[in-house]
Amino acid sequence: MPHENNCYIMALDEGTTSARAVIFSREPSVVGLGQHGFPQIYPRPGWVEHSPDDIWAAQLAAIKDALKSAHLSPEDIAAIGVTNQRETTILWDKATGKPVYNAIVWQCRRTAEIVDDLKREYGDVFKDRTGLIPDSYFSGPKIKWLLDNVAGLRERALRGEILFGTVDSFLIWRLTGGRVHITDYSNASRTLLFNIHKLCWDYDLLDILGIPESLLPEPKPSSQIYGYTDPELFGASIPIAGNLGDQQAALFGQAAFDEGMAKCTYGTGSFLLINIGGCPRKSRDLLTTVAWCIGEKATYALEGSIFISGAAIQWLKESLGLINDLFEIEVLASTVKGSEGVFFVPAFVGLGAPYWDQYARGLIIGLTRGTSRAHIARAALEAIAYLTCDIIESAKETGVKISELRVDGGASKNNLLMQIQADILGLRIIRPRILETTSLGAAYMAGLAVGYWNSLSEISSMWMAEKIFEPSMDRYDRDKLHRVWKEAVKRSLSWAKVLKEAGLE
Ligand code: ADP
């Protein structure tokens, strides 16, 4: 399908705290951007909600701002790709489009008890079929909670009056004027309901959770025309042609198309995804997930999440006042050559992959009279790098070979952190020219579906490094430091249990 030179692709990047719209040209360059935040709702400790109408309003406003900032009209957009905060769960009335409850956000822990039961009885079944370790994080238990707790909802659902969607499905349903109820395999693979081998909803798992199939969106590949925007919204009928979860989109936006290619996004937390090709390889400590599906061909990824990474630097700034600005961490940490035996384990909310200990708590160990602010700053950066290294080590146990790591996210701008990461991993770290990898991944999916871009090799050839960090530490030193790091982690494990037993938590 030929395209005029003056048309563009728009990515809708619906995140946890804001909705963005990013317009890309063919090279690709960012030519327009809109971003609107929306409120976080905390009804009880550990519960997190969003209003779906707030998300919708923020997304529409972001689209309008992006068009305005690029001086474009909706007719200039050849296709829209969607990417989103994953797992967040919305149920709405099929006839009126009204949400029946707030969106239950991925961070929300209200389903902890449902999940404990699932894990005990069916942990292996879920892991084998969905690639996931049952956790409150995922959508299935959130749907069950809504059906169990919203008055009359289960009966309405059984009458076929209710629809479920992660945010991608909800946005696409509304953008198409209620005509299209779909999701893509990458988002579906975060629900605990999707069989990642057969690429379909798993009826046994639906039964275990008591979820009627009529709620569910139709799962689709990540790159195809799903439908068109309702002309009443923007005065144009734009194809919606790409859809994938945010971390998978970042992997795609990094052009990590071959087995063993990996990306790490360093934000509040870190998310490391490794392309494992067309077979869903199993890992003891990491999640297996659908990365994307183009045509008939699904690509899988191993995923490890670190709950606190960049947030540790924010903590040093905001809670300890160690630095006044985030960029100062690099300046301060550069004043020393190493952390001189100081290790910082930022387990503020427990530890994710590969430790999976919700009772771990943060520690700084190895302090002496000679310890300075700079050593602590350096230990914080090193911790981010060690946690990433732990995930790569787990991935290697599955036999996957990783040759380099592509990076993005706010903290990836820190050159010292990236050099430390290269040294500790013994791998080349590459930061791309375009750091908007999540939006770019969604744009590529949409662009491929409408022929705006033609092939993965074309996209690969457009990917450009901005800076490369070569490893320079010798293996002996690297292994020694990593061993000591693991000793520090050991000392942080189960600490909340110790406090609890002593009546201190
Ligand atoms: P998110 O999308 O999770 O909000 P971002 O990708 O915007 O995250 O990155 C923000 C995170 O990056 C914050 O936690 C912040 O502390 C960290 N960060 C930002 N700049 C730096 C820096 N120069 N060095 C280290 N960490 C940084």
XYZ file of C-alpha atoms and ligand atoms in Angstrom:
532
model
C 0.000 0.000 0.000
C 1.767 3.213 -1.057
C 1.708 6.219 1.247
C 2.029 9.905 0.628
C 5.275 11.372 1.861
C 3.414 13.733 4.129
C 1.672 11.130 6.262
C 2.638 9.898 9.692
C 2.014 7.167 12.256
C 0.605 7.922 15.689
C 1.358 5.814 18.758
C -0.942 5.963 21.763
C 1.171 5.157 24.815
C -1.183 4.775 27.745
C 0.974 4.510 30.885
C 0.405 4.177 34.617
C 0.435 7.882 35.400
C -0.198 9.535 32.047
C -1.464 8.943 28.532
C 0.732 10.062 25.659
C 0.334 10.350 21.922
C 3.501 10.418 19.831
C 3.573 11.113 16.092
C 6.415 9.597 14.062
C 7.674 10.302 10.579
C 9.131 7.576 8.382
C 12.869 8.068 9.267
C 11.630 7.751 12.132
C 11.635 11.031 14.072
C 9.232 12.327 16.672
C 7.251 15.149 15.032
C 4.475 15.647 17.590
C 3.804 14.798 21.226
C 0.913 15.175 23.641
C 0.839 14.000 27.248
C -1.846 14.203 29.916
C -1.694 12.803 33.437
C -4.616 11.344 35.340
C -5.289 10.775 39.056
C -4.062 7.726 40.964
C -6.740 6.442 43.327
C -5.692 4.653 46.554
C -8.898 3.522 48.297
C -7.019 1.405 50.897
C -3.384 0.521 51.628
C -2.112 -1.647 48.780
C -5.090 -0.896 46.499
C -4.580 1.130 43.323
C -7.292 2.238 40.871
C -7.770 4.556 37.910
C -10.997 5.948 36.556
C -11.393 4.534 33.001
C -13.116 7.790 32.011
C -10.055 9.737 33.234
C -7.800 7.487 31.135
C -10.052 8.043 28.119
C -10.166 11.817 28.581
C -6.371 11.993 29.041
C -5.793 9.880 25.924
C -8.118 12.003 23.759
C -6.521 15.219 25.025
C -3.045 13.791 24.307
C -4.075 12.933 20.727
C -5.392 16.445 20.139
C -2.254 18.039 21.607
C 0.052 15.819 19.569
C -1.718 16.785 16.330
C -1.612 20.437 17.313
C 2.078 20.369 18.241
C 2.908 18.797 14.851
C 0.537 21.149 12.949
C -1.202 18.109 11.498
C -4.811 17.111 11.022
C -6.233 13.598 11.588
C -6.186 12.937 7.822
C -2.362 13.116 7.967
C -2.227 10.028 10.180
C -1.858 6.822 8.160
C -2.463 4.517 11.147
C -2.589 4.350 14.932
C -0.699 1.855 17.113
C -1.660 1.293 20.743
C 0.579 0.366 23.661
C -0.401 0.384 27.296
C 0.278 -0.228 30.968
C -0.249 -3.951 31.062
C -2.549 -6.109 33.239
C -4.729 -3.193 34.430
C -8.290 -4.482 34.320
C -11.512 -2.766 33.198
C -15.025 -4.207 33.010
C -17.731 -2.196 31.244
C -21.329 -2.414 30.117
C -21.546 -3.509 26.498
C -24.701 -1.483 25.800
C -23.842 1.824 27.491
C -20.020 1.684 27.437
C -20.004 2.666 31.117
C -17.329 1.077 33.324
C -18.894 -0.986 36.113
C -16.052 -0.167 38.532
C -12.753 1.691 38.476
C -9.839 0.123 36.609
C -7.897 -2.157 38.964
C -4.274 -1.238 38.333
C -1.442 -3.753 37.875
C 0.173 -2.599 41.135
C -2.968 -3.343 43.180
C -2.521 -6.128 45.755
C -6.220 -6.707 46.613
C -6.221 -10.154 45.031
C -3.365 -11.509 47.183
C -5.604 -14.126 48.848
C -7.189 -15.287 45.597
C -3.672 -15.700 44.230
C -2.358 -17.598 47.276
C -5.100 -20.196 46.716
C -4.374 -20.423 42.988
C -0.670 -20.800 43.585
C -1.139 -23.554 46.127
C -3.544 -25.604 44.052
C -2.674 -24.812 40.448
C 0.686 -22.956 40.419
C 2.313 -25.386 37.969
C -0.702 -25.486 35.637
C -0.674 -21.693 35.342
C 3.086 -21.585 34.847
C 3.023 -24.308 32.182
C 0.189 -22.831 30.169
C 0.547 -19.068 30.664
C 4.290 -18.737 31.343
C 3.427 -16.680 34.442
C 3.862 -17.234 38.152
C 0.406 -16.519 39.717
C 0.558 -13.053 41.273
C -1.792 -10.152 42.055
C -0.036 -8.343 39.220
C -2.030 -10.182 36.509
C -5.577 -9.531 35.234
C -7.406 -12.866 35.753
C -7.629 -12.649 39.563
C -8.685 -8.991 39.242
C -11.620 -10.028 37.014
C -12.589 -12.685 39.553
C -12.444 -10.126 42.359
C -14.788 -7.796 40.441
C -17.259 -10.595 39.643
C -17.230 -11.661 43.307
C -17.470 -8.200 44.834
C -19.541 -5.886 42.616
C -23.218 -6.461 43.379
C -25.087 -8.220 40.563
C -22.068 -8.202 38.252
C -21.663 -11.953 37.860
C -25.340 -12.313 36.809
C -24.956 -9.486 34.285
C -21.756 -11.063 33.005
C -23.487 -14.432 32.598
C -26.237 -12.702 30.589
C -23.478 -11.465 28.236
C -23.951 -7.798 29.125
C -20.392 -7.096 30.313
C -17.038 -6.808 28.539
C -13.530 -7.124 29.954
C -10.450 -5.477 28.627
C -6.961 -4.450 29.562
C -6.537 -0.767 28.722
C -5.692 -1.476 25.049
C -9.041 -3.254 24.523
C -10.954 -0.519 26.313
C -9.328 2.258 24.269
C -9.767 0.415 20.962
C -13.418 -0.338 21.807
C -14.078 3.340 22.512
C -11.996 4.628 19.584
C -14.007 2.441 17.197
C -17.336 3.598 18.655
C -17.916 0.225 20.364
C -17.476 -1.772 17.149
C -14.298 -3.695 17.940
C -13.548 -5.750 21.063
C -10.057 -7.193 20.671
C -6.711 -7.479 22.391
C -3.385 -8.728 21.070
C -1.510 -11.851 22.157
C 1.123 -9.883 24.091
C -1.507 -8.219 26.294
C -3.534 -11.430 26.540
C -0.416 -13.230 27.778
C -0.485 -11.068 30.949
C -3.945 -12.156 32.096
C -3.173 -15.664 33.515
C -5.987 -16.840 31.195
C -4.117 -17.167 27.918
C -2.448 -20.300 26.661
C 0.821 -19.027 25.213
C 1.492 -22.279 23.322
C -1.870 -22.458 21.532
C -2.382 -18.665 21.430
C -5.972 -18.810 22.686
C -7.944 -18.344 25.906
C -7.561 -21.439 28.084
C -10.962 -22.866 29.067
C -9.580 -24.815 32.041
C -8.063 -21.661 33.502
C -11.283 -19.720 32.861
C -13.113 -22.472 34.766
C -10.674 -22.383 37.675
C -11.223 -18.642 38.017
C -14.958 -18.774 37.234
C -14.712 -16.285 34.363
C -17.313 -16.490 31.544
C -15.775 -16.490 28.077
C -18.335 -13.935 26.834
C -16.437 -11.224 28.739
C -13.238 -11.667 26.802
C -11.915 -9.722 23.833
C -10.886 -11.605 20.710
C -7.113 -12.159 20.857
C -5.328 -11.065 17.675
C -1.813 -10.676 16.284
C -0.069 -7.392 17.169
C 0.025 -5.900 13.681
C -3.127 -5.791 11.561
C -6.020 -3.408 10.931
C -8.429 -4.099 13.794
C -10.881 -1.323 12.923
C -11.165 2.410 12.265
C -11.610 5.398 14.560
C -15.173 6.617 14.811
C -15.326 9.771 12.602
C -17.315 11.484 15.353
C -14.190 11.579 17.516
C -11.703 13.386 15.267
C -13.579 13.828 11.999
C -11.512 11.083 10.326
C -11.588 7.340 10.057
C -8.028 6.284 10.909
C -7.025 2.606 10.873
C -6.030 1.191 14.259
C -3.409 -1.252 13.147
C -1.008 -2.076 15.987
C -1.393 -3.212 19.581
C 1.057 -4.542 22.170
C 1.939 -4.245 25.861
C 4.388 -1.502 26.828
C 7.437 -3.657 27.665
C 7.011 -5.780 24.565
C 6.608 -2.574 22.541
C 9.929 -1.299 23.918
C 11.624 -4.571 22.862
C 10.194 -4.115 19.370
C 11.036 -0.399 19.307
C 14.631 -1.417 20.086
C 14.527 -3.601 16.951
C 15.451 -6.624 19.103
C 14.078 -9.020 16.488
C 16.509 -11.918 16.826
C 16.786 -14.584 19.473
C 19.131 -13.481 22.275
C 18.577 -9.757 21.689
C 17.579 -7.995 24.892
C 16.491 -4.626 26.194
C 16.312 -3.138 29.655
C 14.114 -0.153 30.469
C 15.445 1.738 33.498
C 12.570 3.754 34.988
C 11.005 3.706 38.456
C 11.618 -0.032 38.240
C 13.485 -1.906 35.524
C 12.064 -4.324 32.980
C 14.370 -6.639 31.147
C 13.033 -8.604 28.174
C 14.976 -11.098 26.107
C 13.810 -12.298 22.712
C 13.732 -16.118 22.827
C 12.416 -16.661 19.304
C 9.436 -18.761 18.256
C 9.448 -21.271 21.160
C 8.210 -20.403 24.652
C 11.253 -21.498 26.660
C 10.598 -22.122 30.353
C 12.562 -20.449 33.148
C 12.393 -21.166 36.875
C 12.646 -17.551 37.976
C 11.596 -15.453 34.995
C 8.264 -15.045 33.241
C 7.692 -16.294 29.720
C 5.516 -13.987 27.692
C 4.390 -13.384 24.124
C 6.605 -10.600 22.785
C 4.513 -10.004 19.666
C 2.868 -11.780 16.793
C 3.129 -10.664 13.185
C 1.026 -12.673 10.737
C 1.000 -16.258 12.016
C 4.381 -16.011 13.685
C 4.545 -15.438 17.429
C 7.794 -14.380 19.066
C 8.337 -15.019 22.775
C 10.347 -13.274 25.479
C 11.713 -13.994 28.920
C 10.940 -11.169 31.294
C 12.379 -10.113 34.620
C 11.100 -7.149 36.598
C 12.926 -5.124 39.217
C 10.461 -3.190 41.364
C 12.814 -0.420 42.506
C 15.696 0.808 40.358
C 15.564 4.488 39.308
C 13.279 4.987 42.317
C 16.294 4.304 44.580
C 17.972 7.392 43.127
C 14.779 9.368 43.662
C 14.813 8.150 47.277
C 18.407 9.348 47.758
C 17.277 12.743 46.495
C 13.886 13.127 48.125
C 14.165 11.190 51.383
C 17.874 11.485 52.205
C 18.645 14.784 50.476
C 21.936 13.232 49.279
C 21.592 15.054 45.955
C 19.481 18.022 44.838
C 18.958 16.913 41.279
C 18.875 13.476 39.694
C 21.737 14.202 37.316
C 23.973 14.985 40.340
C 24.093 11.291 41.229
C 26.465 10.741 38.312
C 28.705 13.636 39.309
C 28.820 12.547 42.959
C 29.363 8.838 42.244
C 32.165 9.697 39.788
C 34.230 11.273 42.566
C 35.125 7.777 43.844
C 36.556 4.835 41.899
C 34.403 2.223 43.615
C 31.996 1.843 46.499
C 34.778 0.408 48.724
C 32.811 -2.442 50.200
C 29.501 -0.576 50.504
C 26.498 -2.429 49.034
C 22.975 -1.040 48.782
C 20.069 -3.448 48.238
C 17.021 -1.307 47.347
C 14.431 -3.919 48.377
C 11.987 -1.244 49.552
C 8.940 -3.278 48.466
C 10.512 -6.728 48.482
C 12.502 -8.173 45.586
C 11.211 -9.250 42.173
C 12.973 -11.549 39.720
C 14.881 -13.725 40.351
C 14.504 -13.594 44.171
C 10.705 -13.196 44.427
C 10.740 -12.304 48.116
C 7.973 -9.913 49.148
C 9.413 -9.863 52.676
C 12.885 -8.584 51.691
C 13.647 -5.028 52.798
C 16.295 -2.516 51.793
C 19.731 -2.314 53.363
C 23.034 -0.499 53.047
C 25.883 -2.638 54.335
C 29.661 -2.308 54.682
C 29.657 1.181 56.236
C 32.858 2.371 57.913
C 34.089 5.710 59.201
C 35.568 6.244 55.762
C 32.217 5.898 53.943
C 31.143 9.084 52.191
C 28.032 10.276 50.338
C 29.836 9.403 47.131
C 30.254 5.735 48.127
C 26.533 5.476 48.853
C 25.683 7.179 45.554
C 27.959 4.742 43.740
C 26.556 1.737 45.599
C 23.036 2.779 44.516
C 24.043 2.851 40.851
C 25.874 -0.455 41.226
C 22.768 -2.010 42.795
C 20.711 -1.193 39.703
C 23.383 -2.873 37.606
C 23.677 -5.973 39.862
C 19.898 -6.509 39.878
C 19.931 -6.464 36.078
C 22.850 -8.888 36.093
C 20.904 -11.305 38.335
C 18.123 -11.464 35.730
C 20.535 -12.054 32.866
C 22.141 -14.880 34.862
C 18.741 -16.540 35.347
C 18.006 -16.180 31.653
C 21.338 -17.800 30.753
C 20.329 -20.858 32.802
C 17.681 -21.535 30.131
C 20.424 -21.733 27.504
C 19.634 -18.424 25.806
C 22.723 -16.583 24.563
C 22.784 -12.823 25.066
C 25.356 -10.805 23.200
C 24.502 -7.195 24.089
C 21.908 -5.139 25.950
C 19.940 -2.262 24.466
C 18.773 0.269 27.020
C 16.137 2.960 27.440
C 14.108 4.708 30.177
C 14.900 7.776 32.306
C 17.900 6.358 34.187
C 19.567 5.089 30.990
C 20.645 8.686 30.395
C 23.158 8.247 33.231
C 26.470 7.461 31.484
C 28.204 6.238 34.621
C 25.350 3.831 35.382
C 25.557 2.474 31.833
C 29.344 2.008 32.084
C 28.960 0.241 35.445
C 26.276 -1.943 33.836
C 28.600 -2.876 30.969
C 31.403 -3.700 33.418
C 29.293 -5.770 35.788
C 27.562 -7.687 33.016
C 30.615 -8.073 30.838
C 28.360 -7.109 27.920
C 28.218 -4.216 25.513
C 25.465 -1.738 26.408
C 23.873 0.253 23.603
C 21.710 3.333 24.031
C 19.686 4.202 20.915
C 19.174 7.599 19.317
C 15.418 7.443 19.947
C 14.677 6.689 23.599
C 10.887 6.709 22.933
C 11.144 2.988 22.269
C 7.736 2.046 23.694
C 5.812 4.437 21.457
C 8.067 3.572 18.557
C 7.326 -0.151 18.938
C 3.573 0.499 18.749
C 4.062 2.837 15.778
C 6.132 0.190 13.952
C 3.389 -2.416 14.466
C 0.767 -0.090 12.983
C 3.091 1.064 10.199
C 3.926 -2.519 9.188
C 0.208 -3.391 8.964
C -0.573 -0.550 6.542
C 2.641 -0.755 4.499
C 4.121 2.474 5.854
C 7.193 0.409 6.722
C 7.700 -2.807 4.838
C 9.794 -5.248 6.799
C 11.664 -5.970 9.999
C 14.924 -5.597 8.121
C 13.913 -2.092 7.039
C 13.179 -1.257 10.698
C 16.455 -2.837 11.866
C 18.371 -0.730 9.416
C 16.772 2.447 10.802
C 17.712 1.646 14.417
C 20.680 3.804 15.399
C 22.934 3.786 18.428
C 23.534 7.063 20.198
C 26.220 5.724 22.551
C 27.940 2.387 23.140
C 29.444 1.352 26.477
C 32.099 -1.372 26.214
C 32.842 -3.597 29.239
C 36.235 -2.881 30.725
C 36.366 -4.839 33.998
C 38.186 -8.149 34.065
C 36.183 -11.261 34.679
C 37.825 -12.107 37.987
C 36.903 -8.732 39.529
C 33.415 -8.884 38.092
C 32.696 -12.331 39.529
C 34.137 -11.380 42.903
C 31.945 -8.270 43.191
C 28.865 -10.136 42.058
C 29.443 -12.828 44.677
C 29.627 -10.209 47.416
C 26.490 -8.519 46.066
C 24.648 -11.812 46.456
C 25.802 -12.023 50.069
C 24.329 -8.559 50.644
C 21.040 -9.645 49.022
C 20.925 -12.709 51.290
C 21.074 -10.445 54.305
C 18.079 -8.422 53.065
C 15.774 -11.431 52.515
C 12.810 -12.056 54.862
C 13.632 -8.965 56.923
C 9.963 -7.927 57.139
C 9.236 -11.308 58.752
C 11.851 -10.613 61.419
C 10.168 -7.275 62.101
C 6.743 -8.885 62.194
C 7.809 -11.577 64.631
C 9.218 -8.876 66.888
C 5.967 -6.931 66.629
C 7.703 -4.085 64.783
C 5.696 -4.160 61.545
P 8.797 5.880 34.660
O 8.365 5.742 33.237
O 8.858 4.605 35.452
O 8.131 6.997 35.402
P 11.191 7.175 33.597
O 11.632 6.377 32.423
O 10.595 8.525 33.361
O 10.339 6.295 34.597
O 12.492 7.372 34.539
C 12.379 7.974 35.801
C 13.291 7.276 36.796
O 14.648 7.417 36.371
C 13.195 7.904 38.174
O 13.036 6.886 39.145
C 14.514 8.621 38.369
O 14.979 8.553 39.695
C 15.452 7.896 37.438
N 16.448 8.822 36.862
C 16.218 9.905 36.103
N 17.378 10.517 35.772
C 18.370 9.781 36.332
C 19.801 9.863 36.354
N 20.451 10.837 35.710
N 20.474 8.909 37.024
C 19.843 7.905 37.643
N 18.501 7.779 37.682
C 17.776 8.698 37.039
